[in-house]
Amino acid sequence: MEYKLMQPPFVMKEYSEMSKNEAKEHFNWFKRQIPSRLEQLGAFSQIHLDYSDRSLIAIWEWYLSNVQIQNKSASELEEEYSETEEWLKGYIYDKKLDTKSQAFTLDIAIYLGEVVKSNHSGLDWGVVFKPKSYVSVNRPVIVGFRNKDMDVIRIVSNKMYAILKEQRNPNALFDIYHIWEGYI
């Protein structure tokens, strides 16, 4: 079974470079994709996605056992080093996830967002347009928390980087879910 990638029908820009209208267009497209992304994730993983906090353990354990890590090529590393400020070069990894594993990462992030919003009234997907300096500007986030927005894609991507550093916590998403409950 092939795992289909999430491909927008328009040219993707960096979120910080999107206009308000471009961010709205992306957000509306993103929200329409959620049902099919989760349907595919459930069918491919054969994990029952029941929107419970415990299901986050099952899907993350599946992810940990199915994620594929590759070495970056010399040219990829060279390009990254040449484009990166000196003080950030220590954060460049010599490994990366294959494309399918990156798709799993995005879809699991979407699932985390759906679990959070499904279990707590007042939370929903949203997009924040300003300030432009906001780290999650123009990105799909879960809104409705006290003084915070939950950027589930960034959060799960950070957990992906932990895997590249050989840190594998099967309870990572479950723990994140319960930490964020404290911000409601």
Short mmCIF file of the C-alpha atoms (twelve columns), coordinates in Angstrom:
data_MODEL
# 
_entry.id   MODEL 
# 
loop_
_atom_site.group_PDB 
_atom_site.id 
_atom_site.type_symbol 
_atom_site.label_atom_id 
_atom_site.label_alt_id 
_atom_site.label_comp_id 
_atom_site.label_asym_id 
_atom_site.label_seq_id 
_atom_site.Cartn_x 
_atom_site.Cartn_y 
_atom_site.Cartn_z 
_atom_site.pdbx_PDB_model_num 
ATOM 1   C CA . MET A 1   0.000   0.000  0.000  1 
ATOM 2   C CA . GLU A 2   1.388   3.366  -1.032 1 
ATOM 3   C CA . TYR A 3   1.227   6.234  1.465  1 
ATOM 4   C CA . LYS A 4   0.033   9.348  -0.364 1 
ATOM 5   C CA . LEU A 5   1.725   12.621 0.432  1 
ATOM 6   C CA . MET A 6   -0.139  15.799 1.341  1 
ATOM 7   C CA . GLN A 7   0.372   18.097 -1.648 1 
ATOM 8   C CA . PRO A 8   -1.260  21.536 -1.788 1 
ATOM 9   C CA . PRO A 9   -2.751  22.553 -5.150 1 
ATOM 10  C CA . PHE A 10  -0.744  25.801 -5.024 1 
ATOM 11  C CA . VAL A 11  2.896   26.773 -4.598 1 
ATOM 12  C CA . MET A 12  3.859   26.570 -0.930 1 
ATOM 13  C CA . LYS A 13  5.770   29.457 0.581  1 
ATOM 14  C CA . GLU A 14  7.389   29.685 3.967  1 
ATOM 15  C CA . TYR A 15  4.574   30.452 6.400  1 
ATOM 16  C CA . SER A 16  6.252   33.675 7.532  1 
ATOM 17  C CA . GLU A 17  6.288   34.913 3.921  1 
ATOM 18  C CA . MET A 18  2.597   34.262 3.218  1 
ATOM 19  C CA . SER A 19  0.144   37.107 2.907  1 
ATOM 20  C CA . LYS A 20  -2.992  36.921 5.044  1 
ATOM 21  C CA . ASN A 21  -5.004  35.716 2.031  1 
ATOM 22  C CA . GLU A 22  -2.422  33.050 1.166  1 
ATOM 23  C CA . ALA A 23  -2.415  31.855 4.776  1 
ATOM 24  C CA . LYS A 24  -6.244  31.677 4.744  1 
ATOM 25  C CA . GLU A 25  -6.194  29.735 1.472  1 
ATOM 26  C CA . HIS A 26  -3.629  27.297 2.883  1 
ATOM 27  C CA . PHE A 27  -5.529  26.924 6.153  1 
ATOM 28  C CA . ASN A 28  -8.855  26.219 4.425  1 
ATOM 29  C CA . TRP A 29  -7.201  23.654 2.162  1 
ATOM 30  C CA . PHE A 30  -5.428  22.093 5.179  1 
ATOM 31  C CA . LYS A 31  -8.683  21.692 7.135  1 
ATOM 32  C CA . ARG A 32  -10.367 19.987 4.184  1 
ATOM 33  C CA . GLN A 33  -7.529  17.443 4.082  1 
ATOM 34  C CA . ILE A 34  -7.854  16.314 7.706  1 
ATOM 35  C CA . PRO A 35  -10.463 13.533 7.231  1 
ATOM 36  C CA . SER A 36  -8.607  11.867 4.348  1 
ATOM 37  C CA . ARG A 37  -5.216  12.196 6.075  1 
ATOM 38  C CA . LEU A 38  -6.532  10.475 9.208  1 
ATOM 39  C CA . GLU A 39  -8.377  7.829  7.219  1 
ATOM 40  C CA . GLN A 40  -5.154  6.979  5.389  1 
ATOM 41  C CA . LEU A 41  -3.099  6.993  8.628  1 
ATOM 42  C CA . GLY A 42  -5.539  4.629  10.356 1 
ATOM 43  C CA . ALA A 43  -5.722  2.248  7.392  1 
ATOM 44  C CA . PHE A 44  -1.963  2.217  6.825  1 
ATOM 45  C CA . SER A 45  -0.991  1.836  10.499 1 
ATOM 46  C CA . GLN A 46  -3.925  -0.438 11.330 1 
ATOM 47  C CA . ILE A 47  -4.253  1.516  14.588 1 
ATOM 48  C CA . HIS A 48  -7.796  2.308  15.702 1 
ATOM 49  C CA . LEU A 49  -7.788  6.093  15.851 1 
ATOM 50  C CA . ASP A 50  -10.498 6.593  18.464 1 
ATOM 51  C CA . TYR A 51  -9.418  10.095 19.563 1 
ATOM 52  C CA . SER A 52  -8.557  8.935  23.083 1 
ATOM 53  C CA . ASP A 53  -5.398  10.036 24.849 1 
ATOM 54  C CA . ARG A 54  -4.333  6.348  25.019 1 
ATOM 55  C CA . SER A 55  -4.493  6.078  21.222 1 
ATOM 56  C CA . LEU A 56  -1.618  8.570  21.111 1 
ATOM 57  C CA . ILE A 57  0.607   5.905  22.688 1 
ATOM 58  C CA . ALA A 58  -0.421  3.297  20.121 1 
ATOM 59  C CA . ILE A 59  0.122   5.545  17.100 1 
ATOM 60  C CA . TRP A 60  3.463   6.830  18.415 1 
ATOM 61  C CA . GLU A 61  4.704   3.291  19.138 1 
ATOM 62  C CA . TRP A 62  3.718   2.387  15.571 1 
ATOM 63  C CA . TYR A 63  5.572   5.460  14.297 1 
ATOM 64  C CA . LEU A 64  8.709   4.608  16.275 1 
ATOM 65  C CA . SER A 65  8.775   1.112  14.791 1 
ATOM 66  C CA . ASN A 66  8.102   2.298  11.218 1 
ATOM 67  C CA . VAL A 67  10.089  5.514  10.892 1 
ATOM 68  C CA . GLN A 68  12.912  5.230  8.353  1 
ATOM 69  C CA . ILE A 69  16.077  7.216  8.980  1 
ATOM 70  C CA . GLN A 70  18.579  7.921  6.217  1 
ATOM 71  C CA . ASN A 71  22.007  9.520  6.122  1 
ATOM 72  C CA . LYS A 72  22.106  12.881 4.390  1 
ATOM 73  C CA . SER A 73  24.346  13.030 1.359  1 
ATOM 74  C CA . ALA A 74  27.561  15.028 1.447  1 
ATOM 75  C CA . SER A 75  26.003  17.585 -0.906 1 
ATOM 76  C CA . GLU A 76  22.914  17.959 1.326  1 
ATOM 77  C CA . LEU A 77  25.104  18.557 4.365  1 
ATOM 78  C CA . GLU A 78  27.339  20.965 2.467  1 
ATOM 79  C CA . GLU A 79  24.334  22.969 1.299  1 
ATOM 80  C CA . GLU A 80  22.868  23.084 4.817  1 
ATOM 81  C CA . TYR A 81  26.156  24.236 6.323  1 
ATOM 82  C CA . SER A 82  26.564  26.943 3.674  1 
ATOM 83  C CA . GLU A 83  23.038  28.299 4.316  1 
ATOM 84  C CA . THR A 84  23.180  28.181 8.121  1 
ATOM 85  C CA . GLU A 85  24.424  30.837 10.509 1 
ATOM 86  C CA . GLU A 86  27.583  29.815 12.354 1 
ATOM 87  C CA . TRP A 87  25.927  29.621 15.771 1 
ATOM 88  C CA . LEU A 88  23.246  27.235 14.430 1 
ATOM 89  C CA . LYS A 89  25.557  24.777 12.665 1 
ATOM 90  C CA . GLY A 90  25.687  22.552 15.754 1 
ATOM 91  C CA . TYR A 91  21.992  21.819 15.226 1 
ATOM 92  C CA . ILE A 92  22.449  20.326 11.782 1 
ATOM 93  C CA . TYR A 93  21.772  16.595 11.774 1 
ATOM 94  C CA . ASP A 94  23.612  14.183 9.513  1 
ATOM 95  C CA . LYS A 95  20.472  12.059 9.311  1 
ATOM 96  C CA . LYS A 96  16.954  12.676 8.012  1 
ATOM 97  C CA . LEU A 97  13.655  10.868 7.686  1 
ATOM 98  C CA . ASP A 98  12.642  9.390  4.375  1 
ATOM 99  C CA . THR A 99  9.713   11.057 2.603  1 
ATOM 100 C CA . LYS A 100 7.100   8.548  3.785  1 
ATOM 101 C CA . SER A 101 8.201   8.978  7.408  1 
ATOM 102 C CA . GLN A 102 7.886   12.751 7.017  1 
ATOM 103 C CA . ALA A 103 4.308   12.215 5.805  1 
ATOM 104 C CA . PHE A 104 3.639   10.039 8.870  1 
ATOM 105 C CA . THR A 105 5.009   12.865 11.052 1 
ATOM 106 C CA . LEU A 106 2.603   15.406 9.565  1 
ATOM 107 C CA . ASP A 107 -0.411  13.111 9.762  1 
ATOM 108 C CA . ILE A 108 0.331   12.126 13.357 1 
ATOM 109 C CA . ALA A 109 0.601   15.822 14.210 1 
ATOM 110 C CA . ILE A 110 -2.829  16.343 12.666 1 
ATOM 111 C CA . TYR A 111 -4.143  13.413 14.706 1 
ATOM 112 C CA . LEU A 112 -2.700  14.905 17.916 1 
ATOM 113 C CA . GLY A 113 -4.527  18.143 17.118 1 
ATOM 114 C CA . GLU A 114 -7.764  16.275 16.492 1 
ATOM 115 C CA . VAL A 115 -7.445  14.343 19.767 1 
ATOM 116 C CA . VAL A 116 -6.857  17.551 21.726 1 
ATOM 117 C CA . LYS A 117 -9.756  19.443 20.159 1 
ATOM 118 C CA . SER A 118 -12.130 16.448 20.225 1 
ATOM 119 C CA . ASN A 119 -11.715 15.995 23.964 1 
ATOM 120 C CA . HIS A 120 -11.913 19.649 25.015 1 
ATOM 121 C CA . SER A 121 -14.702 22.026 24.048 1 
ATOM 122 C CA . GLY A 122 -13.598 25.488 23.074 1 
ATOM 123 C CA . LEU A 123 -10.513 24.278 21.186 1 
ATOM 124 C CA . ASP A 124 -10.357 24.217 17.398 1 
ATOM 125 C CA . TRP A 125 -8.053  24.598 14.438 1 
ATOM 126 C CA . GLY A 126 -7.168  28.187 13.707 1 
ATOM 127 C CA . VAL A 127 -4.510  30.404 12.215 1 
ATOM 128 C CA . VAL A 128 -2.782  33.434 13.750 1 
ATOM 129 C CA . PHE A 129 -1.862  36.204 11.313 1 
ATOM 130 C CA . LYS A 130 0.147   38.529 13.540 1 
ATOM 131 C CA . PRO A 131 2.512   39.538 14.819 1 
ATOM 132 C CA . LYS A 132 4.688   38.537 11.866 1 
ATOM 133 C CA . SER A 133 7.453   37.733 14.374 1 
ATOM 134 C CA . TYR A 134 5.274   35.024 15.994 1 
ATOM 135 C CA . VAL A 135 6.945   31.649 15.529 1 
ATOM 136 C CA . SER A 136 3.680   30.036 14.378 1 
ATOM 137 C CA . VAL A 137 2.402   32.912 12.244 1 
ATOM 138 C CA . ASN A 138 0.137   31.732 9.396  1 
ATOM 139 C CA . ARG A 139 0.446   28.078 10.458 1 
ATOM 140 C CA . PRO A 140 -2.472  25.774 11.313 1 
ATOM 141 C CA . VAL A 141 -2.578  25.605 15.115 1 
ATOM 142 C CA . ILE A 142 -5.009  24.588 17.829 1 
ATOM 143 C CA . VAL A 143 -6.497  27.741 19.346 1 
ATOM 144 C CA . GLY A 144 -8.554  28.302 22.477 1 
ATOM 145 C CA . PHE A 145 -5.893  27.748 25.132 1 
ATOM 146 C CA . ARG A 146 -5.132  30.394 27.737 1 
ATOM 147 C CA . ASN A 147 -2.478  32.692 26.239 1 
ATOM 148 C CA . LYS A 148 -1.115  30.002 23.888 1 
ATOM 149 C CA . ASP A 149 -1.708  28.320 20.576 1 
ATOM 150 C CA . MET A 150 -0.718  24.674 20.127 1 
ATOM 151 C CA . ASP A 151 1.390   24.253 17.004 1 
ATOM 152 C CA . VAL A 152 1.005   20.475 16.812 1 
ATOM 153 C CA . ILE A 153 3.002   20.218 13.579 1 
ATOM 154 C CA . ARG A 154 5.992   21.961 15.171 1 
ATOM 155 C CA . ILE A 155 5.619   19.916 18.369 1 
ATOM 156 C CA . VAL A 156 5.558   16.553 16.577 1 
ATOM 157 C CA . SER A 157 8.372   17.658 14.260 1 
ATOM 158 C CA . ASN A 158 10.474  18.392 17.343 1 
ATOM 159 C CA . LYS A 159 9.764   14.866 18.580 1 
ATOM 160 C CA . MET A 160 10.911  13.630 15.161 1 
ATOM 161 C CA . TYR A 161 14.234  15.423 15.700 1 
ATOM 162 C CA . ALA A 162 14.552  13.669 19.061 1 
ATOM 163 C CA . ILE A 163 14.300  10.372 17.172 1 
ATOM 164 C CA . LEU A 164 17.181  11.478 14.948 1 
ATOM 165 C CA . LYS A 165 19.155  11.883 18.193 1 
ATOM 166 C CA . GLU A 166 18.150  8.302  19.141 1 
ATOM 167 C CA . GLN A 167 15.678  9.436  21.814 1 
ATOM 168 C CA . ARG A 168 12.580  7.244  21.602 1 
ATOM 169 C CA . ASN A 169 9.855   7.798  24.169 1 
ATOM 170 C CA . PRO A 170 6.699   5.779  23.356 1 
ATOM 171 C CA . ASN A 171 4.685   8.061  25.680 1 
ATOM 172 C CA . ALA A 172 5.855   11.316 24.060 1 
ATOM 173 C CA . LEU A 173 2.506   12.327 22.525 1 
ATOM 174 C CA . PHE A 174 0.499   11.117 25.521 1 
ATOM 175 C CA . ASP A 175 2.714   13.270 27.764 1 
ATOM 176 C CA . ILE A 176 2.382   16.293 25.457 1 
ATOM 177 C CA . TYR A 177 -1.402  15.915 25.445 1 
ATOM 178 C CA . HIS A 178 -1.538  15.992 29.251 1 
ATOM 179 C CA . ILE A 179 0.900   18.889 29.559 1 
ATOM 180 C CA . TRP A 180 -1.261  20.955 27.199 1 
ATOM 181 C CA . GLU A 181 -4.393  20.125 29.197 1 
ATOM 182 C CA . GLY A 182 -2.884  22.379 31.850 1 
ATOM 183 C CA . TYR A 183 -3.141  25.358 29.478 1 
ATOM 184 C CA . ILE A 184 -6.897  25.063 28.895 1 
# 
